[in-house]
XYZ file of C-alpha atoms in Angstrom:
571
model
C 19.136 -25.627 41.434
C 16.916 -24.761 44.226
C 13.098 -25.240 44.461
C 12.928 -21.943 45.318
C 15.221 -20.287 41.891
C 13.184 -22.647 39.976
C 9.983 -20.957 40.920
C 11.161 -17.569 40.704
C 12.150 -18.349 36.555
C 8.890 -20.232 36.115
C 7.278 -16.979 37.478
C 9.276 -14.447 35.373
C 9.120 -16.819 32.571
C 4.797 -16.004 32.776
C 5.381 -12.947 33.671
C 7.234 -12.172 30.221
C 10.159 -11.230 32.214
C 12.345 -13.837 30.417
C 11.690 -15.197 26.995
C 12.859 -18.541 25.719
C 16.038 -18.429 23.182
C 15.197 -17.982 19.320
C 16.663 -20.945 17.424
C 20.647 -19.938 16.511
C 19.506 -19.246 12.391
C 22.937 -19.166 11.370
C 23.783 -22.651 12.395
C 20.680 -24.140 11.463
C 21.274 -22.777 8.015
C 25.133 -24.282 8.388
C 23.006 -27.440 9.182
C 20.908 -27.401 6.628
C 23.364 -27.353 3.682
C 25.246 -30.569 5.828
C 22.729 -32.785 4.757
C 21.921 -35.872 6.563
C 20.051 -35.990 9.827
C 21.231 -32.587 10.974
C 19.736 -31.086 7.539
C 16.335 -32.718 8.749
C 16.533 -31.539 12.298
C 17.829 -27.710 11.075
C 14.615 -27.969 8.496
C 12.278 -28.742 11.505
C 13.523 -25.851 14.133
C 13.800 -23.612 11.215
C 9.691 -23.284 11.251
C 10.656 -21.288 14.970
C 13.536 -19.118 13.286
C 12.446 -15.407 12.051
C 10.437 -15.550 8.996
C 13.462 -13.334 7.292
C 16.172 -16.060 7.706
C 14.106 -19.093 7.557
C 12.191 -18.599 4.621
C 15.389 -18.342 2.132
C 17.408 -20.680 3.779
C 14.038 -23.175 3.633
C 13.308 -22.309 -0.233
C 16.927 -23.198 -0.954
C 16.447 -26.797 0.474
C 13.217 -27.429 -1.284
C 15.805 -27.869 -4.488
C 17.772 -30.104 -2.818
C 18.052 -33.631 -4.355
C 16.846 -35.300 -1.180
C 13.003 -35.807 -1.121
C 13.250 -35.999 2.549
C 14.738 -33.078 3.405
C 12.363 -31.115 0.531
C 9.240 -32.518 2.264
C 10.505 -31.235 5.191
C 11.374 -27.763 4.185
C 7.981 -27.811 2.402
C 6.326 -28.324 6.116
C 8.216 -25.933 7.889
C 7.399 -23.190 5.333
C 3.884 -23.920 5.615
C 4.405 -22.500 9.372
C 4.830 -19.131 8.312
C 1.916 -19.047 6.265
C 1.660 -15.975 3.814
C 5.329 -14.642 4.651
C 6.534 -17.618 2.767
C 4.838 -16.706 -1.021
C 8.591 -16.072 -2.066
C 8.772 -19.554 -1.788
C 6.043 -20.219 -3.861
C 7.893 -20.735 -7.359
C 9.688 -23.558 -6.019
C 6.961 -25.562 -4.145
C 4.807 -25.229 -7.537
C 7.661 -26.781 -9.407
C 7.450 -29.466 -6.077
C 3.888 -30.685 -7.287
C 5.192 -32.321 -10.201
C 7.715 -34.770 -7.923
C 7.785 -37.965 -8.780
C 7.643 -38.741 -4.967
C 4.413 -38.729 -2.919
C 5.036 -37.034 0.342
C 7.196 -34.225 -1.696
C 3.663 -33.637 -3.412
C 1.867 -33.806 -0.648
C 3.759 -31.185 1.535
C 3.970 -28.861 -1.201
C 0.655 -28.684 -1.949
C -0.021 -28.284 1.655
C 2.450 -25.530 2.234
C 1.036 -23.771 -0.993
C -2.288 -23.806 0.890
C -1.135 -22.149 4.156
C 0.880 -19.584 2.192
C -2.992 -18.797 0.833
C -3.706 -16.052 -2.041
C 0.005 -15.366 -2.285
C 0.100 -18.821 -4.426
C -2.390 -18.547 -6.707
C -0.295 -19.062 -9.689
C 0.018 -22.472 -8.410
C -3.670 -23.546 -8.715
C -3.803 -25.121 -12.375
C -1.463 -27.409 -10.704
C -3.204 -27.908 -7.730
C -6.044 -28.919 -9.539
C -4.910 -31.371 -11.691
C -3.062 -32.894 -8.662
C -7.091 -33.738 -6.621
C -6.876 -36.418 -9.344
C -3.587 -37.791 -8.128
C -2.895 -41.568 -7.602
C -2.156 -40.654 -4.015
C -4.415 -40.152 -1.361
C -2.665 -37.804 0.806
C -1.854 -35.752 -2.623
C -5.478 -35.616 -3.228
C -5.958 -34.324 -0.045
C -3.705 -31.921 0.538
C -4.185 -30.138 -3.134
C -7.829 -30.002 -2.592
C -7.644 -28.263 1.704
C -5.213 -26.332 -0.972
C -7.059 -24.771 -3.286
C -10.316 -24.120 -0.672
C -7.491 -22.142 1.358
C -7.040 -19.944 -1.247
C -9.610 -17.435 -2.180
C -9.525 -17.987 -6.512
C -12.260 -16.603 -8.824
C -14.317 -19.738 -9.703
C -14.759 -18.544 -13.222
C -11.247 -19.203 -13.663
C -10.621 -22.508 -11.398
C -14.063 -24.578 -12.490
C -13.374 -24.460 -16.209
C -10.031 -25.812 -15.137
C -11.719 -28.600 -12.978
C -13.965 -29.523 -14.797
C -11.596 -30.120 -18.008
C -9.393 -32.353 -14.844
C -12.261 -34.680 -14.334
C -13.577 -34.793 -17.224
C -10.042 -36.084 -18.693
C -9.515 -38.587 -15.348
C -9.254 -41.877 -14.948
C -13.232 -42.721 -14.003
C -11.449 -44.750 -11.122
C -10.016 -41.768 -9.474
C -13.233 -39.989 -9.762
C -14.717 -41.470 -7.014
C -12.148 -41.011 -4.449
C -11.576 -36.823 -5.616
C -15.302 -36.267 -5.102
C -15.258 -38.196 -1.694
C -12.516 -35.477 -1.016
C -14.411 -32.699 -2.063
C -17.487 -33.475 0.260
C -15.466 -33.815 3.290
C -14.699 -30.458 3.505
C -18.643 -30.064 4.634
C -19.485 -26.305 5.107
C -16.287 -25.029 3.878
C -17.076 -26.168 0.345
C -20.430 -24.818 0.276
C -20.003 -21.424 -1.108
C -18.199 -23.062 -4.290
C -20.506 -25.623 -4.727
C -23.488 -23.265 -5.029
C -21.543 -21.706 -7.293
C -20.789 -24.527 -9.673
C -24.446 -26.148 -9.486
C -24.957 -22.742 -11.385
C -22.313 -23.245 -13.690
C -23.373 -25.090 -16.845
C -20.393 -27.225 -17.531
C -19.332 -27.829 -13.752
C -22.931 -28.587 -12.468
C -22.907 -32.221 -13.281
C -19.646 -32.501 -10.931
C -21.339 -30.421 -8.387
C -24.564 -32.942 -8.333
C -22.198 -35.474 -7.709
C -20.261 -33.987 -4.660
C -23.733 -32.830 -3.427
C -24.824 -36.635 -3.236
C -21.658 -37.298 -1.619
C -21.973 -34.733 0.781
C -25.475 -35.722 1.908
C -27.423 -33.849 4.418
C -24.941 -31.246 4.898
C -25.493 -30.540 1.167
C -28.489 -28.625 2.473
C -27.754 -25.108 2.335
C -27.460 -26.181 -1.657
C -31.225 -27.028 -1.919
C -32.186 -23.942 -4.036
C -29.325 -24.448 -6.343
C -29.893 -28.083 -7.066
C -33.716 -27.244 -7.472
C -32.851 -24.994 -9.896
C -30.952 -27.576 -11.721
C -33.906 -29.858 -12.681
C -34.768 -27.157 -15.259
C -31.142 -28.201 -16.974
C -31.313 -29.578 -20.579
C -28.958 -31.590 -19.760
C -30.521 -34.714 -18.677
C -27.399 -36.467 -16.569
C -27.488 -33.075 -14.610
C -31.470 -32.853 -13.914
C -30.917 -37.275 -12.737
C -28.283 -36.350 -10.184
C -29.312 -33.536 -9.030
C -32.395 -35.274 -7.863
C -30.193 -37.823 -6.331
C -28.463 -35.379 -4.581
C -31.958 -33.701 -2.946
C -32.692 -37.674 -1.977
C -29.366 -38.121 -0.451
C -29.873 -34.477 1.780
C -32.876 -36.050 3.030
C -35.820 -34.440 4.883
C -33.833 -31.210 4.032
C -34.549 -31.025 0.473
C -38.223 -30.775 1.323
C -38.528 -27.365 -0.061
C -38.235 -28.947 -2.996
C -40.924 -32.234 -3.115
C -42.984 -30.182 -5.760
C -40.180 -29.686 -7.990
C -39.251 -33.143 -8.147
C -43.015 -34.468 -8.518
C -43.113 -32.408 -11.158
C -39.922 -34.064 -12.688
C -41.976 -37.652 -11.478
C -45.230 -36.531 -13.548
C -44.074 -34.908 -16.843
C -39.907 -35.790 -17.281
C -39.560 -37.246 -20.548
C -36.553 -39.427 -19.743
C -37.561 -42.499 -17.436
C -33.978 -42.267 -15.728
C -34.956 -38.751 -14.816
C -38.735 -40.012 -13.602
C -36.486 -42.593 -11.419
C -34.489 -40.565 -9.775
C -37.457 -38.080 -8.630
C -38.974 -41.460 -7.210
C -35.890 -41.910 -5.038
C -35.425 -38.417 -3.730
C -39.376 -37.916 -2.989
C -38.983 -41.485 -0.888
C -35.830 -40.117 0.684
C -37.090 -36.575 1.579
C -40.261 -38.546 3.598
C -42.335 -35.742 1.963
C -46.304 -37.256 1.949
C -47.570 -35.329 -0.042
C -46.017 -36.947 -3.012
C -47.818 -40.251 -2.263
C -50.522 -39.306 -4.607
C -48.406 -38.645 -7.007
C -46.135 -41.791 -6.472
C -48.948 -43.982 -6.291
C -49.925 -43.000 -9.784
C -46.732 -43.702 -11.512
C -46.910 -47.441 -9.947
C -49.478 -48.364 -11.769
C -47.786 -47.684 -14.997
C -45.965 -49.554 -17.425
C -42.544 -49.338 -16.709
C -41.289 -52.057 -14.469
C -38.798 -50.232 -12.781
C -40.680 -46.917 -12.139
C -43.024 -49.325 -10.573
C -40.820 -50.697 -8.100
C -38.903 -46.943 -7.365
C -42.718 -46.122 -6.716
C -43.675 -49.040 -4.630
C -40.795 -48.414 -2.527
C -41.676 -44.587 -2.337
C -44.852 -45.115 -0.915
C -43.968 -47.398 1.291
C -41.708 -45.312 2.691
C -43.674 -42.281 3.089
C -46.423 -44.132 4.386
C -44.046 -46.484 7.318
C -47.254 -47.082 9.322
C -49.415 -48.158 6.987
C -49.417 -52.312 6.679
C -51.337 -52.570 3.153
C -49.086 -50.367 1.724
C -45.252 -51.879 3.072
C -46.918 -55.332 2.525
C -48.034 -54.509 -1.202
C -44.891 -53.112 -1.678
C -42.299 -56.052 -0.301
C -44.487 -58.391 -2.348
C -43.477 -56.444 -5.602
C -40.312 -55.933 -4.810
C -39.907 -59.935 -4.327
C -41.857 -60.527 -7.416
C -39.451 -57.496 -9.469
C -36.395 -59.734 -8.268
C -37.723 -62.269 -11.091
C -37.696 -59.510 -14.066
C -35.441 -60.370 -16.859
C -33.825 -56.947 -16.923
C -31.186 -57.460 -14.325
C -30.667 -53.693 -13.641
C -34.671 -54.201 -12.444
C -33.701 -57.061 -10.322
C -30.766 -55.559 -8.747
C -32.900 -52.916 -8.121
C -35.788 -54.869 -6.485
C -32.799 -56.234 -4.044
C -31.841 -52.821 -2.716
C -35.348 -51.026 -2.172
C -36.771 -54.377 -0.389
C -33.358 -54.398 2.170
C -33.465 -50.585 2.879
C -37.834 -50.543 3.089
C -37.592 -51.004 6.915
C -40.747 -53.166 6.721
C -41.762 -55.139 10.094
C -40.233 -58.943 10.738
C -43.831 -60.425 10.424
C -44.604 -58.780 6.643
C -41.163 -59.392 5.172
C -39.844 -62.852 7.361
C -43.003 -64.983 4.814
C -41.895 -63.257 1.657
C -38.341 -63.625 2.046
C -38.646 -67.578 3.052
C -40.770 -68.127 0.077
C -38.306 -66.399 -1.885
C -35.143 -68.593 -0.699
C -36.676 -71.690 -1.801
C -37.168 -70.371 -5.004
C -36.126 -72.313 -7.795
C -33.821 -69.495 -9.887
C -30.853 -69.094 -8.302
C -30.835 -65.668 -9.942
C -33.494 -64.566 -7.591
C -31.917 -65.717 -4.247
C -28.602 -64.165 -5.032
C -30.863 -60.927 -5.725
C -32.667 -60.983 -2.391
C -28.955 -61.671 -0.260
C -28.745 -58.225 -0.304
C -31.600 -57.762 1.293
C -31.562 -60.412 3.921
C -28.602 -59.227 5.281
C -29.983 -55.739 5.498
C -32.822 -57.598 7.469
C -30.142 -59.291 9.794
C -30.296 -62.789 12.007
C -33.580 -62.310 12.643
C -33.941 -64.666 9.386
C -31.292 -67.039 10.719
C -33.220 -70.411 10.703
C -33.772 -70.169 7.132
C -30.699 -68.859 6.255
C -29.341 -71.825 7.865
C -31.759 -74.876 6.611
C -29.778 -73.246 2.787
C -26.112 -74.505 4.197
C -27.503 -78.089 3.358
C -28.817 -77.220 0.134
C -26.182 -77.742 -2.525
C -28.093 -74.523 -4.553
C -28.185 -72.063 -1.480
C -25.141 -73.287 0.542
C -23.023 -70.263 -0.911
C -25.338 -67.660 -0.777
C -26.247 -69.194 2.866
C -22.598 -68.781 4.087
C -21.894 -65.422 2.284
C -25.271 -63.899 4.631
C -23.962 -65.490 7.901
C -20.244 -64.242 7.219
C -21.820 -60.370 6.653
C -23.862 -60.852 9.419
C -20.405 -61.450 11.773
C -20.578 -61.373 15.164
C -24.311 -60.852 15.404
C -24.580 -64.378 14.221
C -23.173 -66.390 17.050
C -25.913 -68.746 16.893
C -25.133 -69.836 13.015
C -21.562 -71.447 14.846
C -22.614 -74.852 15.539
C -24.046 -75.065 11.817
C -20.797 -73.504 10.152
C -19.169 -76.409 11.980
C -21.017 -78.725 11.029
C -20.619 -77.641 7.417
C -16.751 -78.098 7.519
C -17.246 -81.652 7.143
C -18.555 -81.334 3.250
C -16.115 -82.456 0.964
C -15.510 -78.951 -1.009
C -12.362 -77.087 -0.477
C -13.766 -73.615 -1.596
C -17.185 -74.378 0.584
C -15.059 -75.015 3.317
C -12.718 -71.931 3.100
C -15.532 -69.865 2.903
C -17.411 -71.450 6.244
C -13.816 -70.879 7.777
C -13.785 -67.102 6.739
C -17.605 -67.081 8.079
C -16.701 -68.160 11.910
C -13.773 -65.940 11.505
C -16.418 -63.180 11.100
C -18.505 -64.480 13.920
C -15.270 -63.635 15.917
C -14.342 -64.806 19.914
C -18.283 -66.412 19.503
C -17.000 -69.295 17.244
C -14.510 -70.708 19.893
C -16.608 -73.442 20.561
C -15.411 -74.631 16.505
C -11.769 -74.607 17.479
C -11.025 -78.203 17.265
C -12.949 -78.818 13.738
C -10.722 -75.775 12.315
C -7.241 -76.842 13.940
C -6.852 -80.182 11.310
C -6.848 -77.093 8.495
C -3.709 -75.893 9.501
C -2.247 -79.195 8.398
C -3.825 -79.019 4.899
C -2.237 -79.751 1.918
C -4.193 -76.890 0.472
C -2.311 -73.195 1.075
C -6.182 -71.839 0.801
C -7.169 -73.834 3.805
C -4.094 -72.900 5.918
C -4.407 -69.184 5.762
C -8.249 -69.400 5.951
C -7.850 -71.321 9.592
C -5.249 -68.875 10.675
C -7.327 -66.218 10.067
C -10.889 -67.828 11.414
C -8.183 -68.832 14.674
C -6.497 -65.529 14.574
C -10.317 -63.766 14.804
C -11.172 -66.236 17.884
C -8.717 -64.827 19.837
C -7.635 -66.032 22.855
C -10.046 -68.738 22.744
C -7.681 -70.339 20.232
C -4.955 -70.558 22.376
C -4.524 -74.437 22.437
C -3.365 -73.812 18.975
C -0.948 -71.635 19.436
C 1.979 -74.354 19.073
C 1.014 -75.509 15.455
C 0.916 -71.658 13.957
C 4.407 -70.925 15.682
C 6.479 -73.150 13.118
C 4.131 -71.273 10.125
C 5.972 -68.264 10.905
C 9.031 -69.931 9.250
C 7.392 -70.786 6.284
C 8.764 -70.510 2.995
C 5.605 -68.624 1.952
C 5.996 -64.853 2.844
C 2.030 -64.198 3.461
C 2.548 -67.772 5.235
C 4.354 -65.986 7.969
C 2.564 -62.800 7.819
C -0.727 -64.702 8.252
C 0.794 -67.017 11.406
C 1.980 -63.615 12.565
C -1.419 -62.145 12.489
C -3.166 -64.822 13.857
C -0.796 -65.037 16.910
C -0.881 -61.600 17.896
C -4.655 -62.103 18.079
C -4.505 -65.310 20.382
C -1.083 -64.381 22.555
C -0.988 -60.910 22.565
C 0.914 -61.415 26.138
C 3.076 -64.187 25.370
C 6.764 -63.446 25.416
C 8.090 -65.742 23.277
C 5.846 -65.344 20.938
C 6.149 -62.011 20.604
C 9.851 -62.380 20.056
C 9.407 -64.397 17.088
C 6.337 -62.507 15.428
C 7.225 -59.078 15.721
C 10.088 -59.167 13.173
C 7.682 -61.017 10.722
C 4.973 -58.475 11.129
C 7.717 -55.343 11.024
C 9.256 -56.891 7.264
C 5.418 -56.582 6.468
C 5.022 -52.840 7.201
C 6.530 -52.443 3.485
C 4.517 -54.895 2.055
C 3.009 -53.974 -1.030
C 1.678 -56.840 -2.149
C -1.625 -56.222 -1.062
C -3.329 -53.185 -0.128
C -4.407 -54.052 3.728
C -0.989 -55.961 4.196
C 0.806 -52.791 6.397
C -2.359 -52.048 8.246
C -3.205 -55.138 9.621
C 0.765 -55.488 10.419
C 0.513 -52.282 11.925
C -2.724 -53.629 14.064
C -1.482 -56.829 15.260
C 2.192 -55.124 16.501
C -0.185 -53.125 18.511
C -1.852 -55.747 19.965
C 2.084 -56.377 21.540
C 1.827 -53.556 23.237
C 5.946 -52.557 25.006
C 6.741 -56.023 23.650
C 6.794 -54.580 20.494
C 9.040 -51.645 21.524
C 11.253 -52.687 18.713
C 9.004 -52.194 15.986
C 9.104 -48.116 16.679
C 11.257 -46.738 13.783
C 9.740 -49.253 11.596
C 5.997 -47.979 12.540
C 7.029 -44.473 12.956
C 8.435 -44.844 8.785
C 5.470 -46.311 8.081
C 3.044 -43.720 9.727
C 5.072 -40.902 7.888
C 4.168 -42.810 4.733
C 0.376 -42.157 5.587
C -0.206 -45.610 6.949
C -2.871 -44.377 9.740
C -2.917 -47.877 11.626
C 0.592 -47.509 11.658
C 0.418 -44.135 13.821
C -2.394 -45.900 16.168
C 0.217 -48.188 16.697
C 3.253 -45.979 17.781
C 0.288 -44.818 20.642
C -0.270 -47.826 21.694
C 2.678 -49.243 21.883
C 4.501 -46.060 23.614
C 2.222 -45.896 26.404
């Protein structure tokens, strides 16, 4: 073909002159009922066929015994939106599959097909409280797709949530307030809803800041009767921030005259959070008082209002220290998360906090960790002077490790500290220079004898403390290789990790890690187990070409890293 004819059909093609060819419909339906691999290609091209032939050829797979091929059909009936509500009785009856991704893709499709499946949204909604993430997901973009009366959908939530496990609670209002803006409109409606306002209060909080346009609503909630309602709503106006302003003399008066001290604490958090001054009158008051831990909500408050003012942050950190001794441990716990998020200056806090790690209760340092690693290395000399005291040597090593990489200068002291005779102290230092990263290489040689250990605990630990080095490991690169033929399974997933972090470019390596890391993919064992398999293939870049099908499986699945991966390593 000439340059020249190639042109002129480019041109005509613009020009509208010629059109590409429709799919052939009639074979891809043939396909379809063939099963196999042709079935899943026919279901994909399908989604570019006329709505009148694909949508009844698609609906008829969706009852097909093959979860693959129904997951499939699912997604390419989403594609034509509302022309596919015909297909709606079978995708509802999809939401009850025992498989994941068949869930998933039917609720999803159910959402694009909009108002035409509304008959499928008592399912929908009992499905945001699915074990699945994706499931969750997709039923919840779902249901805000579709334009359903709330006085028929939040009676029907809030019986779902009520009834949940209180561990899938969490994730379903995380969910909820990621939809940001769109979710607005129903949220102001249920914060007026009697029953569904506690749920609201909590998606509010989780929202945040762009819970704002909600202000009005929540103030209107502190007049509730119900007292878990008027506590998190006022969470939720501390959590929006400088935002919820509009409200400060609602929630003072919840401060000054709520009879329920959980309430009275709450309004002490939102007015510190909504950096609203004029409630330092008011807040200044109610620490004065009695109860302990309105006292230290109010300390904090003030503090925070007031950020320039020295007498009050220093009269408040001293409290705060001195709460960490209270008996009540909810008080002390307490004490621990105002002092690390009060944002007081080095020179107040740095005497207070010293004194305070040399105290003699052990209960009060592991109160104040919290708040010293909020404060960050700046306290790293005392920190360190604790890795030689036998009652602070834990705590000490747990603040360096969450400090990570901004810690460098604890390495030589972590290293030092591998010499004391305690297996568990010792796998914890190792998982602390592992934080610290490429800026512990200087502890290489003090690690390496770990990989030798008789203890299992002590192997992994150094191959993951070696593996987090990097490259500056690389000397011990010959005595992880014969790990990856371990007996252990995690054995050779953890030598396989750690190598792809030191020899990312090494050939050989990479021949003999990659098929450990792929068998890992499917690991269920633990949780992070596919991910960080999914990572360290990456890190192989084309050498890792093999793992493709494998990652692409996996990434279908809803393993995220695993998709990062195929990126990477197709580039």
């Amino acid at each position: 073909m000439s340059a020249r004819y190639l042109f002129v059909c480019i041109a005509l093609l613009l020009c509208g002159t010629l059109s590409a060819a429709e799919p052939d419909a009639g074979k891809l339906t043939a396909d379809l009922k063939a099963g196999g691999d042709a079935a899943y290609q026919a279901a994909d091209d399908l989604a570019d066929a006329p709505a009148e032939t694909a949508v009844p050829a698609l609906t008829e797979a969706l009852s097909s015994d093959d979860s693959e091929l129904q997951r499939r059909a699912a997604r390419a009936l989403a594609q034509f939106g509302k022309d596919a509500h015909t297909a709606t009785p079978v995708l509802s009856k999809l939401l009850d599959s025992p498989i994941p991704k068949v869930r998933a893709y039917a609720a999803y499709a159910l959402g694009k097909i909009g108002n035409g499946s509304n008959k499928a949204l008592p399912k929908l909604i009992k499905l945001i409280t699915d074990e699945d993430p994706t499931v969750r997901r997709e039923a919840l973009e779902a249901m805000l797709e579709m334009d359903a009366d709330p006085n028929v959908t939040l009676p029907i939530m809030v019986d779902v949530l009520d009834k949940a496990d209180p561990a899938m609670v969490l994730p379903v209002l995380t969910e909820m307030a990621k939809e940001g803006e769109k979710a607005i409109p129903r949220l102001k409606t249920a914060l007026k809803n009697e029953k569904a306002a506690y749920w609201a209060c909590l998606v509010a909080a989780e929202m945040g800041p762009k819970a704002a346009p909600a202000v009005p609503e929540l103030t209107a909630a502190l007049d509730s009767k119900d007292v878990e309602v008027r506590m998190h709503a006022l969470i939720a106006l501390g959590e929006i921030g400088p935002a919820a302003q509009p409200a400060a003399s609602r929630v003072i008066k919840a401060l000054q005259s709520d009879d329920v001290p959980a309430v009275k604490y709450s309004a002490a958090f939102a007015l510190a959070a909504m950096e609203d001054a004029q409630a330092t009158e008011a807040l200044q008051k109610a620490a004065e008082g009695d109860d302990a831990f309105l006292s230290l909500m109010s300390y904090y408050a003030v503090a925070k209002l007031n950020p320039e003012d020295k007498q009050k942050m220093t009269t408040a950190a001293t409290f705060l220290v001195e709460a960490m001794k209270n008996e009540n441990p909810n008080v002390r716990a307490a004490a621990a998360r105002c002092l690390a998020n009060l944002g007081a200056p080095p020179e107040i806090v740095q005497p207070i906090i010293a004194e305070a790690m040399q105290d003699a209760d052990p209960r009060v340092v592991v109160n104040i960790t919290d708040a010293i690693v909020k404060m960050g290395p700046q306290v790293l000399p005392k920190v360190v002077k604790g890795l030689q005291d036998d009652k602070l040597k834990w705590v000490s090593v747990s603040i360096i490790r969450q400090w990570g990489e901004a810690a460098p200068e604890a390495v030589a002291p972590l290293t030092e500290a591998l010499s004391v005779d305690d297996e568990q102290f010792q796998a914890e230092v190792l998982m602390a220079l592992g934080a610290i990263g490429e800026k512990s290489a200087g502890a290489v040689q003090q690690i390496r004898p770990f990989l030798k250990s008789d203890s299992r605990t002590l192997q992994l630990d150094a191959m993951y403390a070696l593996g987090r080095i990097g490259a500056g490991a690389i000397s011990t690169k010959g005595e992880i290789e014969p790990m990856l033929s371990s007996d252990d399974p995690f054995t050779q997933f953890a030598a396989a990790w750690s190598l792809a972090h030191i020899a990312p470019e090494d050939d050989n390596v990479a021949a003999k890690a990659v098929p450990v890391l792929i068998t890992h993919l499917t690991d269920t064992t633990q949780d992070y187990i596919p991910g960080e398999a999914a990572q360290a293939l990456a890190m192989f870049g084309e050498k890792a070409k093999s793992a493709l099908p494998a990652l692409k499986k996996a990434a279908e699945g809803g393993n995220e890293a695993a998709a990062e991966a195929v990126k990477a390593i197709s580039m």
